[in-house]
Short mmCIF file of C-alpha atoms in Angstrom, two decimals:
data_model
loop_
_atom_site.label_atom_id
_atom_site.label_comp_id
_atom_site.label_asym_id
_atom_site.label_seq_id
_atom_site.Cartn_x
_atom_site.Cartn_y
_atom_site.Cartn_z
CA UNK A 264 33.52 27.21 -30.01
CA UNK A 265 33.63 28.51 -33.57
CA UNK A 266 32.72 25.07 -34.87
CA UNK A 267 29.14 25.25 -33.51
CA UNK A 268 28.33 28.75 -34.68
CA UNK A 269 27.31 27.71 -38.21
CA UNK A 270 25.96 24.18 -38.26
CA UNK A 271 25.19 22.69 -41.67
CA UNK A 272 22.29 20.34 -40.93
CA UNK A 273 21.32 20.01 -44.59
CA UNK A 274 24.80 18.92 -45.60
CA UNK A 275 24.89 16.30 -42.85
CA UNK A 276 21.50 14.92 -43.85
CA UNK A 277 22.48 14.79 -47.54
CA UNK A 278 25.70 12.91 -46.65
CA UNK A 279 23.70 10.46 -44.50
CA UNK A 280 21.19 9.90 -47.32
CA UNK A 281 23.99 9.34 -49.85
CA UNK A 282 25.61 6.79 -47.50
CA UNK A 283 22.32 4.93 -47.02
CA UNK A 284 21.65 4.76 -50.80
CA UNK A 285 25.01 3.20 -51.63
CA UNK A 286 24.57 -0.44 -52.59
CA UNK A 287 26.28 -2.61 -49.99
CA UNK A 288 26.26 -6.42 -49.89
CA UNK A 289 24.15 -6.95 -46.73
CA UNK A 290 22.40 -3.59 -46.57
CA UNK A 291 18.84 -4.95 -46.06
CA UNK A 292 19.91 -7.61 -43.56
CA UNK A 293 21.69 -4.98 -41.47
CA UNK A 294 18.61 -2.72 -41.60
CA UNK A 295 16.41 -5.65 -40.53
CA UNK A 296 18.68 -6.54 -37.60
CA UNK A 297 18.91 -2.87 -36.53
CA UNK A 298 15.13 -2.43 -36.60
CA UNK A 299 14.52 -5.77 -34.83
CA UNK A 300 17.00 -4.91 -32.06
CA UNK A 301 15.47 -1.47 -31.62
CA UNK A 302 11.99 -3.01 -31.40
CA UNK A 303 13.20 -5.63 -28.90
CA UNK A 304 14.84 -3.03 -26.66
CA UNK A 305 11.81 -0.73 -26.63
CA UNK A 306 9.45 -3.65 -26.01
CA UNK A 307 11.65 -4.96 -23.17
CA UNK A 308 11.82 -1.54 -21.52
CA UNK A 309 8.08 -1.12 -21.82
CA UNK A 310 7.27 -4.58 -20.52
CA UNK A 311 9.89 -5.12 -17.80
CA UNK A 312 11.26 -1.75 -16.70
CA UNK A 313 7.92 0.07 -16.75
CA UNK A 314 5.54 -2.58 -15.37
CA UNK A 315 1.81 -2.12 -15.60
CA UNK A 316 -0.49 -4.10 -13.37
CA UNK A 317 -4.04 -4.51 -14.46
CA UNK A 318 -6.45 -3.32 -11.77
CA UNK A 319 -7.75 -6.18 -9.66
CA UNK A 320 -11.43 -6.83 -9.24
CA UNK A 321 -12.87 -5.23 -6.14
CA UNK A 322 -15.98 -6.01 -4.20
CA UNK A 323 -17.40 -2.90 -2.59
CA UNK A 324 -20.04 -3.42 0.06
CA UNK A 325 -22.53 -0.72 0.87
CA UNK A 326 -25.56 -0.54 3.07
CA UNK A 327 -28.98 -0.29 1.55
CA UNK A 328 -31.72 1.46 3.45
CA UNK A 329 -35.39 1.71 2.79
CA UNK A 330 -36.62 5.06 1.52
CA UNK A 331 -39.23 5.36 4.26
CA UNK A 332 -36.79 5.36 7.22
CA UNK A 333 -37.75 7.81 9.88
CA UNK A 334 -35.42 10.54 11.15
CA UNK A 335 -35.25 8.71 14.51
CA UNK A 336 -34.00 5.53 12.81
CA UNK A 337 -31.39 7.51 10.89
CA UNK A 338 -30.16 9.20 14.09
CA UNK A 339 -30.11 5.86 15.95
CA UNK A 340 -27.92 4.41 13.20
CA UNK A 341 -25.59 7.42 13.38
CA UNK A 342 -25.30 7.08 17.16
CA UNK A 343 -24.60 3.34 16.91
CA UNK A 344 -21.81 3.95 14.39
CA UNK A 345 -20.38 6.80 16.48
CA UNK A 346 -20.37 4.59 19.59
CA UNK A 347 -18.59 1.79 17.70
CA UNK A 348 -15.96 4.25 16.43
CA UNK A 349 -15.50 5.66 19.95
CA UNK A 350 -15.13 2.12 21.35
CA UNK A 351 -12.44 1.25 18.76
CA UNK A 352 -10.63 4.53 19.46
CA UNK A 353 -10.70 3.86 23.22
CA UNK A 354 -9.22 0.39 22.70
CA UNK A 355 -6.47 1.78 20.45
CA UNK A 356 -5.76 4.61 22.94
CA UNK A 357 -5.46 2.06 25.77
CA UNK A 358 -2.93 0.12 23.69
CA UNK A 359 -0.92 3.31 23.14
CA UNK A 360 -1.12 4.07 26.88
CA UNK A 361 0.26 0.63 27.77
CA UNK A 362 3.01 1.02 25.13
CA UNK A 363 3.94 4.49 26.45
CA UNK A 364 3.98 3.16 30.03
CA UNK A 365 6.33 0.32 28.99
CA UNK A 366 8.73 2.85 27.44
CA UNK A 367 8.37 5.35 30.28
CA UNK A 368 6.87 8.03 28.04
CA UNK A 369 4.28 10.39 29.45
CA UNK A 370 0.98 9.90 27.62
CA UNK A 371 -2.14 11.59 28.97
CA UNK A 372 -5.47 10.46 27.58
CA UNK A 373 -7.66 11.89 30.37
CA UNK A 374 -9.58 14.29 28.11
CA UNK A 375 -10.28 11.64 25.50
CA UNK A 376 -11.26 9.14 28.21
CA UNK A 377 -13.75 11.67 29.57
CA UNK A 378 -15.39 11.97 26.13
CA UNK A 379 -15.46 8.17 25.86
CA UNK A 380 -17.19 7.86 29.25
CA UNK A 381 -19.74 10.51 28.23
CA UNK A 382 -20.40 8.73 24.94
CA UNK A 383 -20.43 5.09 25.99
CA UNK A 384 -21.13 5.19 29.72
CA UNK A 385 -18.87 4.16 32.59
CA UNK A 386 -19.09 0.35 32.22
CA UNK A 387 -18.58 0.22 28.46
CA UNK A 388 -15.73 2.76 28.59
CA UNK A 389 -13.99 0.72 31.30
CA UNK A 390 -14.46 -2.47 29.25
CA UNK A 391 -12.99 -0.81 26.15
CA UNK A 392 -9.97 0.39 28.12
CA UNK A 393 -9.42 -2.96 29.89
CA UNK A 394 -6.37 -4.96 28.92
CA UNK A 395 -7.32 -7.88 26.68
CA UNK A 396 -6.70 -11.38 28.01
CA UNK A 397 -3.25 -12.65 27.03
CA UNK A 398 -3.19 -15.19 24.26
CA UNK A 399 -1.80 -18.50 25.49
CA UNK A 400 0.98 -19.64 23.18
CA UNK A 401 3.13 -22.71 23.43
CA UNK A 402 6.79 -22.13 24.07
CA UNK A 403 9.14 -22.70 21.17
CA UNK A 404 11.86 -25.30 21.14
CA UNK A 405 14.49 -22.56 21.50
CA UNK A 406 12.76 -21.15 24.60
CA UNK A 407 12.55 -24.58 26.20
CA UNK A 408 16.24 -25.22 25.42
CA UNK A 409 17.19 -21.84 26.91
CA UNK A 410 15.37 -22.70 30.16
CA UNK A 411 17.34 -25.93 30.45
CA UNK A 412 16.26 -29.38 31.54
CA UNK A 413 13.25 -29.36 33.84
CA UNK A 414 12.83 -32.23 36.31
CA UNK A 415 9.76 -34.32 35.59
CA UNK A 416 7.16 -34.29 38.32
CA UNK A 417 5.29 -37.43 39.24
CA UNK A 418 1.54 -36.93 39.34
#
């Protein structure tokens, strides 16, 4: 512990400077290699370990309205957007309801469904909550192999 009480920084620096100034056979080549390696390491870290992606070009769409729109047109647009959002929410809620039913989890959307019916009307709310038609997909080879050989029927 007594060694670090009085540090002689000046003496260390003067010894280092004296060592550097001594003429050695390949002194400048060694300095060049040391600086080149240092530069390569810092460049590699900057380029590969700290990657920077340039921002990609974005296209941002926005609606443009005429300055002479009436308040009624503005409100009608608001209502149309609110109805569309409500319709999407009702469809998503119906998906969650079906998922919860398949897992046996209690999921009550009665209050939200009431708001949807008030906003969209009975028919549109029922259509938004209806289960979408299943997508017809062809069976895979593995599924057909798992079912086994099927007898061919004569038409």
